[in-house]
């Protein structure tokens, strides 16, 4: 434990020296080296913990995964049948484009970008991705934010960050809105630019719309807690479902994955 703390302290101390004392080019080289060290450290740490947990809960885990395996076999058969049905439809009407171009990529959370700012993180994924694409971020089934490529690195911007924005639907009637940060309350976000003729209620569920090509549709975002009337539009205050504290890994939504592999 003490060696781990020493490692973290030295890494933090060196990062401060490099950040404030060296040129931009030198810092970029240094960050590439330290990112590699962090990634290996986190992967080894997670692997050790998973092996330890697997050893202690082996019997329970075997029974659990046996049942899951049966379920996955059933899903695989159902997907195979669906794929064959789609193939028959495409053979009959080849102009249709029914196959999804969306990929879900796991990404390791390396570190926070800035000290004491918990809505910006550096991410790492082993799968290919475009340099000019905005990706959706999902954690535990909820929309957590977006990811962009900045200076050759994958940057995660969580809900509440001033640069995090994406399109959403509100309620069963799927009222369109744009989600962005709430300057007055960092733990909440705003669903904005809703015309006055729409009826929004406290307690309405908010989901991703997928219209901006960032997320797929119907990923839960949060719940409306307050309704504001300003500048000729309705603004809904939303409490996000996703927990941004201490994430180890997240899922990236890449809605144009075929171009990433070219």
mmCIF file of C-alpha atoms in Angstrom:
data_model
loop_
_atom_site.group_PDB
_atom_site.id
_atom_site.type_symbol
_atom_site.label_atom_id
_atom_site.label_comp_id
_atom_site.label_asym_id
_atom_site.label_seq_id
_atom_site.Cartn_x
_atom_site.Cartn_y
_atom_site.Cartn_z
ATOM 1 C CA UNK A 1 0.000 0.000 0.000
ATOM 2 C CA UNK A 2 2.772 2.435 0.891
ATOM 3 C CA UNK A 3 4.513 1.789 -2.448
ATOM 4 C CA UNK A 4 1.284 2.558 -4.242
ATOM 5 C CA UNK A 5 0.936 5.866 -2.403
ATOM 6 C CA UNK A 6 4.580 6.681 -3.127
ATOM 7 C CA UNK A 7 4.050 5.934 -6.805
ATOM 8 C CA UNK A 8 0.978 8.199 -6.985
ATOM 9 C CA UNK A 9 2.765 11.013 -5.091
ATOM 10 C CA UNK A 10 5.853 10.897 -7.307
ATOM 11 C CA UNK A 11 3.734 10.837 -10.446
ATOM 12 C CA UNK A 12 1.706 13.816 -9.246
ATOM 13 C CA UNK A 13 4.831 15.756 -8.217
ATOM 14 C CA UNK A 14 6.586 15.148 -11.527
ATOM 15 C CA UNK A 15 3.414 16.106 -13.424
ATOM 16 C CA UNK A 16 3.328 19.458 -11.626
ATOM 17 C CA UNK A 17 6.965 20.149 -12.472
ATOM 18 C CA UNK A 18 6.505 19.237 -16.095
ATOM 19 C CA UNK A 19 3.204 21.109 -16.466
ATOM 20 C CA UNK A 20 4.530 24.409 -15.158
ATOM 21 C CA UNK A 21 8.192 24.173 -16.143
ATOM 22 C CA UNK A 22 8.513 22.743 -19.651
ATOM 23 C CA UNK A 23 7.393 23.568 -23.162
ATOM 24 C CA UNK A 24 4.169 22.324 -24.727
ATOM 25 C CA UNK A 25 6.001 19.807 -26.935
ATOM 26 C CA UNK A 26 7.948 18.388 -23.992
ATOM 27 C CA UNK A 27 4.776 18.123 -21.911
ATOM 28 C CA UNK A 28 3.019 16.198 -24.690
ATOM 29 C CA UNK A 29 5.876 13.675 -24.831
ATOM 30 C CA UNK A 30 5.858 13.360 -21.045
ATOM 31 C CA UNK A 31 2.086 12.838 -20.902
ATOM 32 C CA UNK A 32 2.308 10.069 -23.501
ATOM 33 C CA UNK A 33 4.866 8.271 -21.331
ATOM 34 C CA UNK A 34 2.928 8.755 -18.084
ATOM 35 C CA UNK A 35 -0.335 7.718 -19.757
ATOM 36 C CA UNK A 36 1.275 4.421 -20.753
ATOM 37 C CA UNK A 37 2.453 3.872 -17.166
ATOM 38 C CA UNK A 38 -0.983 4.728 -15.768
ATOM 39 C CA UNK A 39 -2.768 2.426 -18.204
ATOM 40 C CA UNK A 40 -0.526 -0.549 -17.355
ATOM 41 C CA UNK A 41 -0.845 0.173 -13.630
ATOM 42 C CA UNK A 42 -4.653 0.390 -13.771
ATOM 43 C CA UNK A 43 -4.960 -2.737 -15.918
ATOM 44 C CA UNK A 44 -2.720 -4.748 -13.563
ATOM 45 C CA UNK A 45 -4.549 -3.412 -10.496
ATOM 46 C CA UNK A 46 -7.954 -4.308 -11.934
ATOM 47 C CA UNK A 47 -6.724 -7.744 -13.004
ATOM 48 C CA UNK A 48 -5.385 -8.521 -9.518
ATOM 49 C CA UNK A 49 -8.604 -7.401 -7.863
ATOM 50 C CA UNK A 50 -10.728 -9.424 -10.293
ATOM 51 C CA UNK A 51 -8.634 -12.550 -9.660
ATOM 52 C CA UNK A 52 -8.890 -12.047 -5.898
ATOM 53 C CA UNK A 53 -12.647 -11.532 -6.073
ATOM 54 C CA UNK A 54 -13.042 -14.503 -8.422
ATOM 55 C CA UNK A 55 -11.135 -16.750 -6.008
ATOM 56 C CA UNK A 56 -13.296 -15.775 -3.018
ATOM 57 C CA UNK A 57 -16.587 -16.091 -4.873
ATOM 58 C CA UNK A 58 -15.741 -18.912 -7.244
ATOM 59 C CA UNK A 59 -18.666 -21.228 -6.504
ATOM 60 C CA UNK A 60 -21.233 -18.444 -6.604
ATOM 61 C CA UNK A 61 -19.684 -16.983 -9.749
ATOM 62 C CA UNK A 62 -19.727 -20.342 -11.568
ATOM 63 C CA UNK A 63 -23.448 -20.776 -10.943
ATOM 64 C CA UNK A 64 -24.145 -17.171 -11.928
ATOM 65 C CA UNK A 65 -22.189 -17.321 -15.184
ATOM 66 C CA UNK A 66 -23.628 -20.710 -16.101
ATOM 67 C CA UNK A 67 -27.081 -19.160 -15.987
ATOM 68 C CA UNK A 68 -25.862 -16.100 -17.900
ATOM 69 C CA UNK A 69 -24.293 -18.361 -20.518
ATOM 70 C CA UNK A 70 -27.656 -20.038 -21.084
ATOM 71 C CA UNK A 71 -29.279 -16.641 -21.535
ATOM 72 C CA UNK A 72 -26.571 -15.523 -23.960
ATOM 73 C CA UNK A 73 -27.008 -18.726 -25.968
ATOM 74 C CA UNK A 74 -30.710 -17.959 -26.267
ATOM 75 C CA UNK A 75 -29.977 -14.361 -27.313
ATOM 76 C CA UNK A 76 -27.436 -15.584 -29.866
ATOM 77 C CA UNK A 77 -30.008 -17.899 -31.428
ATOM 78 C CA UNK A 78 -32.596 -15.121 -31.542
ATOM 79 C CA UNK A 79 -30.090 -12.737 -33.133
ATOM 80 C CA UNK A 80 -29.133 -15.373 -35.688
ATOM 81 C CA UNK A 81 -32.783 -15.772 -36.641
ATOM 82 C CA UNK A 82 -33.227 -11.985 -36.865
ATOM 83 C CA UNK A 83 -30.112 -11.659 -39.016
ATOM 84 C CA UNK A 84 -31.429 -14.286 -41.425
ATOM 85 C CA UNK A 85 -34.780 -12.511 -41.617
ATOM 86 C CA UNK A 86 -33.029 -9.218 -42.395
ATOM 87 C CA UNK A 87 -30.947 -10.952 -45.047
ATOM 88 C CA UNK A 88 -34.109 -12.231 -46.714
ATOM 89 C CA UNK A 89 -35.607 -8.726 -46.647
ATOM 90 C CA UNK A 90 -32.441 -7.230 -48.153
ATOM 91 C CA UNK A 91 -32.365 -9.906 -50.841
ATOM 92 C CA UNK A 92 -35.901 -8.899 -51.759
ATOM 93 C CA UNK A 93 -35.308 -5.120 -51.396
ATOM 94 C CA UNK A 94 -31.534 -4.417 -51.510
ATOM 95 C CA UNK A 95 -31.953 -0.617 -51.298
ATOM 96 C CA UNK A 96 -32.787 -0.853 -47.604
ATOM 97 C CA UNK A 97 -29.981 -0.208 -45.098
ATOM 98 C CA UNK A 98 -31.050 -2.048 -41.957
ATOM 99 C CA UNK A 99 -27.703 -2.919 -40.412
ATOM 100 C CA UNK A 100 -26.431 -0.787 -37.583
ATOM 101 C CA UNK A 101 -23.173 1.106 -37.964
ATOM 102 C CA UNK A 102 -22.941 1.676 -34.205
ATOM 103 C CA UNK A 103 -20.238 0.149 -32.017
ATOM 104 C CA UNK A 104 -19.921 0.165 -28.230
ATOM 105 C CA UNK A 105 -16.314 0.435 -27.072
ATOM 106 C CA UNK A 106 -15.087 0.032 -23.496
ATOM 107 C CA UNK A 107 -12.713 2.788 -22.368
ATOM 108 C CA UNK A 108 -10.437 2.894 -19.329
ATOM 109 C CA UNK A 109 -10.527 6.064 -17.222
ATOM 110 C CA UNK A 110 -6.853 7.038 -16.833
ATOM 111 C CA UNK A 111 -7.061 10.147 -14.662
ATOM 112 C CA UNK A 112 -8.774 13.463 -14.098
ATOM 113 C CA UNK A 113 -7.592 16.247 -16.408
ATOM 114 C CA UNK A 114 -7.446 18.960 -13.752
ATOM 115 C CA UNK A 115 -6.985 18.747 -10.008
ATOM 116 C CA UNK A 116 -10.330 18.854 -8.124
ATOM 117 C CA UNK A 117 -12.358 19.044 -11.363
ATOM 118 C CA UNK A 118 -14.267 15.783 -11.610
ATOM 119 C CA UNK A 119 -16.190 16.310 -14.849
ATOM 120 C CA UNK A 120 -13.165 15.990 -17.190
ATOM 121 C CA UNK A 121 -11.145 12.775 -17.551
ATOM 122 C CA UNK A 122 -8.596 11.233 -19.887
ATOM 123 C CA UNK A 123 -9.788 8.001 -21.501
ATOM 124 C CA UNK A 124 -8.062 5.144 -23.288
ATOM 125 C CA UNK A 125 -9.567 2.536 -25.596
ATOM 126 C CA UNK A 126 -7.845 -0.136 -27.671
ATOM 127 C CA UNK A 127 -10.421 0.048 -30.445
ATOM 128 C CA UNK A 128 -9.987 2.437 -33.413
ATOM 129 C CA UNK A 129 -11.860 5.740 -33.419
ATOM 130 C CA UNK A 130 -12.117 8.855 -35.572
ATOM 131 C CA UNK A 131 -10.203 12.008 -34.632
ATOM 132 C CA UNK A 132 -13.037 14.399 -35.507
ATOM 133 C CA UNK A 133 -15.971 12.512 -33.943
ATOM 134 C CA UNK A 134 -18.039 13.190 -30.827
ATOM 135 C CA UNK A 135 -18.790 10.006 -28.875
ATOM 136 C CA UNK A 136 -21.462 9.340 -26.297
ATOM 137 C CA UNK A 137 -20.366 8.065 -22.866
ATOM 138 C CA UNK A 138 -22.468 5.528 -20.947
ATOM 139 C CA UNK A 139 -21.933 4.280 -17.409
ATOM 140 C CA UNK A 140 -24.110 1.607 -15.791
ATOM 141 C CA UNK A 141 -26.710 2.039 -18.521
ATOM 142 C CA UNK A 142 -27.031 5.832 -18.137
ATOM 143 C CA UNK A 143 -25.806 8.701 -20.331
ATOM 144 C CA UNK A 144 -22.773 10.179 -18.546
ATOM 145 C CA UNK A 145 -21.506 12.714 -21.097
ATOM 146 C CA UNK A 146 -19.535 12.959 -24.325
ATOM 147 C CA UNK A 147 -15.967 12.276 -25.455
ATOM 148 C CA UNK A 148 -13.848 14.192 -27.967
ATOM 149 C CA UNK A 149 -10.283 13.922 -29.239
ATOM 150 C CA UNK A 150 -8.060 16.745 -27.984
ATOM 151 C CA UNK A 151 -4.339 16.986 -28.772
ATOM 152 C CA UNK A 152 -4.367 13.365 -29.869
ATOM 153 C CA UNK A 153 -5.906 12.145 -26.599
ATOM 154 C CA UNK A 154 -9.437 10.981 -25.823
ATOM 155 C CA UNK A 155 -11.100 13.484 -23.479
ATOM 156 C CA UNK A 156 -14.239 12.625 -21.504
ATOM 157 C CA UNK A 157 -16.600 15.494 -20.632
ATOM 158 C CA UNK A 158 -19.238 14.467 -18.107
ATOM 159 C CA UNK A 159 -22.711 15.906 -17.507
ATOM 160 C CA UNK A 160 -22.289 19.321 -15.891
ATOM 161 C CA UNK A 161 -19.172 20.251 -17.821
ATOM 162 C CA UNK A 162 -19.583 23.480 -19.811
ATOM 163 C CA UNK A 163 -18.546 21.715 -23.038
ATOM 164 C CA UNK A 164 -20.884 18.742 -22.629
ATOM 165 C CA UNK A 165 -24.040 19.013 -24.745
ATOM 166 C CA UNK A 166 -26.245 16.566 -26.657
ATOM 167 C CA UNK A 167 -29.828 16.193 -27.872
ATOM 168 C CA UNK A 168 -32.526 14.587 -25.727
ATOM 169 C CA UNK A 169 -36.218 13.723 -25.595
ATOM 170 C CA UNK A 170 -38.444 14.561 -22.624
ATOM 171 C CA UNK A 171 -41.417 12.487 -21.509
ATOM 172 C CA UNK A 172 -43.588 9.978 -23.318
ATOM 173 C CA UNK A 173 -44.357 12.485 -26.084
ATOM 174 C CA UNK A 174 -40.623 12.750 -26.858
ATOM 175 C CA UNK A 175 -40.385 16.525 -26.636
ATOM 176 C CA UNK A 176 -37.023 17.551 -28.177
ATOM 177 C CA UNK A 177 -34.455 19.578 -26.230
ATOM 178 C CA UNK A 178 -30.729 20.238 -25.983
ATOM 179 C CA UNK A 179 -28.949 19.175 -22.799
ATOM 180 C CA UNK A 180 -26.123 21.337 -21.438
ATOM 181 C CA UNK A 181 -24.516 22.439 -18.185
ATOM 182 C CA UNK A 182 -26.213 24.449 -15.415
ATOM 183 C CA UNK A 183 -23.834 27.170 -14.245
ATOM 184 C CA UNK A 184 -25.655 27.724 -10.939
ATOM 185 C CA UNK A 185 -25.810 24.069 -9.851
ATOM 186 C CA UNK A 186 -23.056 21.722 -11.004
ATOM 187 C CA UNK A 187 -24.911 18.555 -9.936
ATOM 188 C CA UNK A 188 -27.809 19.390 -12.278
ATOM 189 C CA UNK A 189 -28.109 20.000 -16.030
ATOM 190 C CA UNK A 190 -30.519 21.929 -18.249
ATOM 191 C CA UNK A 191 -32.725 20.650 -21.066
ATOM 192 C CA UNK A 192 -33.124 23.840 -23.063
ATOM 193 C CA UNK A 193 -34.753 25.489 -26.113
ATOM 194 C CA UNK A 194 -38.187 23.911 -25.609
ATOM 195 C CA UNK A 195 -40.995 25.893 -27.350
ATOM 196 C CA UNK A 196 -43.737 27.302 -25.111
ATOM 197 C CA UNK A 197 -46.500 25.194 -26.640
ATOM 198 C CA UNK A 198 -44.997 21.960 -25.241
ATOM 199 C CA UNK A 199 -46.184 20.688 -21.871
ATOM 200 C CA UNK A 200 -43.324 19.640 -19.553
ATOM 201 C CA UNK A 201 -43.985 18.185 -16.094
ATOM 202 C CA UNK A 202 -41.825 17.669 -13.026
ATOM 203 C CA UNK A 203 -40.916 13.998 -12.862
ATOM 204 C CA UNK A 204 -40.765 13.519 -16.633
ATOM 205 C CA UNK A 205 -38.028 11.144 -17.756
ATOM 206 C CA UNK A 206 -35.273 12.418 -20.051
ATOM 207 C CA UNK A 207 -33.668 10.155 -22.683
ATOM 208 C CA UNK A 208 -31.118 10.588 -25.455
ATOM 209 C CA UNK A 209 -32.701 11.232 -28.852
ATOM 210 C CA UNK A 210 -29.825 10.091 -31.070
ATOM 211 C CA UNK A 211 -30.637 12.877 -33.552
ATOM 212 C CA UNK A 212 -27.196 14.469 -33.161
ATOM 213 C CA UNK A 213 -25.397 11.226 -34.080
ATOM 214 C CA UNK A 214 -23.736 11.072 -30.646
ATOM 215 C CA UNK A 215 -25.894 8.570 -28.732
ATOM 216 C CA UNK A 216 -28.349 5.918 -29.794
ATOM 217 C CA UNK A 217 -31.972 6.569 -28.849
ATOM 218 C CA UNK A 218 -33.547 6.010 -25.440
ATOM 219 C CA UNK A 219 -30.506 5.914 -23.149
ATOM 220 C CA UNK A 220 -31.795 7.215 -19.770
ATOM 221 C CA UNK A 221 -30.357 10.620 -18.838
ATOM 222 C CA UNK A 222 -32.281 11.810 -15.787
ATOM 223 C CA UNK A 223 -35.517 13.236 -14.417
ATOM 224 C CA UNK A 224 -37.033 16.738 -14.558
ATOM 225 C CA UNK A 225 -36.923 18.413 -11.119
ATOM 226 C CA UNK A 226 -37.853 22.013 -11.986
ATOM 227 C CA UNK A 227 -39.295 23.986 -14.903
ATOM 228 C CA UNK A 228 -38.074 27.477 -15.841
ATOM 229 C CA UNK A 229 -39.692 29.952 -18.231
ATOM 230 C CA UNK A 230 -37.192 32.307 -19.844
ATOM 231 C CA UNK A 231 -36.442 34.069 -23.130
ATOM 232 C CA UNK A 232 -39.553 32.732 -24.820
ATOM 233 C CA UNK A 233 -38.546 29.108 -24.215
ATOM 234 C CA UNK A 234 -39.135 26.499 -21.537
ATOM 235 C CA UNK A 235 -36.077 25.147 -19.739
ATOM 236 C CA UNK A 236 -36.232 21.920 -17.731
ATOM 237 C CA UNK A 237 -33.830 21.397 -14.832
ATOM 238 C CA UNK A 238 -32.708 17.761 -14.875
ATOM 239 C CA UNK A 239 -31.132 15.571 -12.193
ATOM 240 C CA UNK A 240 -28.851 13.118 -14.052
ATOM 241 C CA UNK A 241 -28.996 9.414 -13.240
ATOM 242 C CA UNK A 242 -25.343 8.676 -14.053
ATOM 243 C CA UNK A 243 -22.843 8.743 -11.202
ATOM 244 C CA UNK A 244 -19.603 10.452 -12.234
ATOM 245 C CA UNK A 245 -17.634 9.694 -9.062
ATOM 246 C CA UNK A 246 -14.597 7.396 -9.270
ATOM 247 C CA UNK A 247 -15.308 5.712 -12.624
ATOM 248 C CA UNK A 248 -12.916 2.897 -13.594
ATOM 249 C CA UNK A 249 -14.213 2.338 -17.098
ATOM 250 C CA UNK A 250 -17.055 3.617 -19.289
ATOM 251 C CA UNK A 251 -18.657 2.698 -22.609
ATOM 252 C CA UNK A 252 -18.215 4.837 -25.718
ATOM 253 C CA UNK A 253 -20.947 5.031 -28.346
ATOM 254 C CA UNK A 254 -19.462 5.261 -31.846
ATOM 255 C CA UNK A 255 -22.282 5.714 -34.345
ATOM 256 C CA UNK A 256 -19.983 5.712 -37.368
ATOM 257 C CA UNK A 257 -17.704 2.803 -36.506
ATOM 258 C CA UNK A 258 -17.160 1.588 -40.070
ATOM 259 C CA UNK A 259 -15.302 4.808 -40.902
ATOM 260 C CA UNK A 260 -13.091 4.340 -37.825
ATOM 261 C CA UNK A 261 -11.798 1.034 -39.209
ATOM 262 C CA UNK A 262 -10.816 2.458 -42.596
#
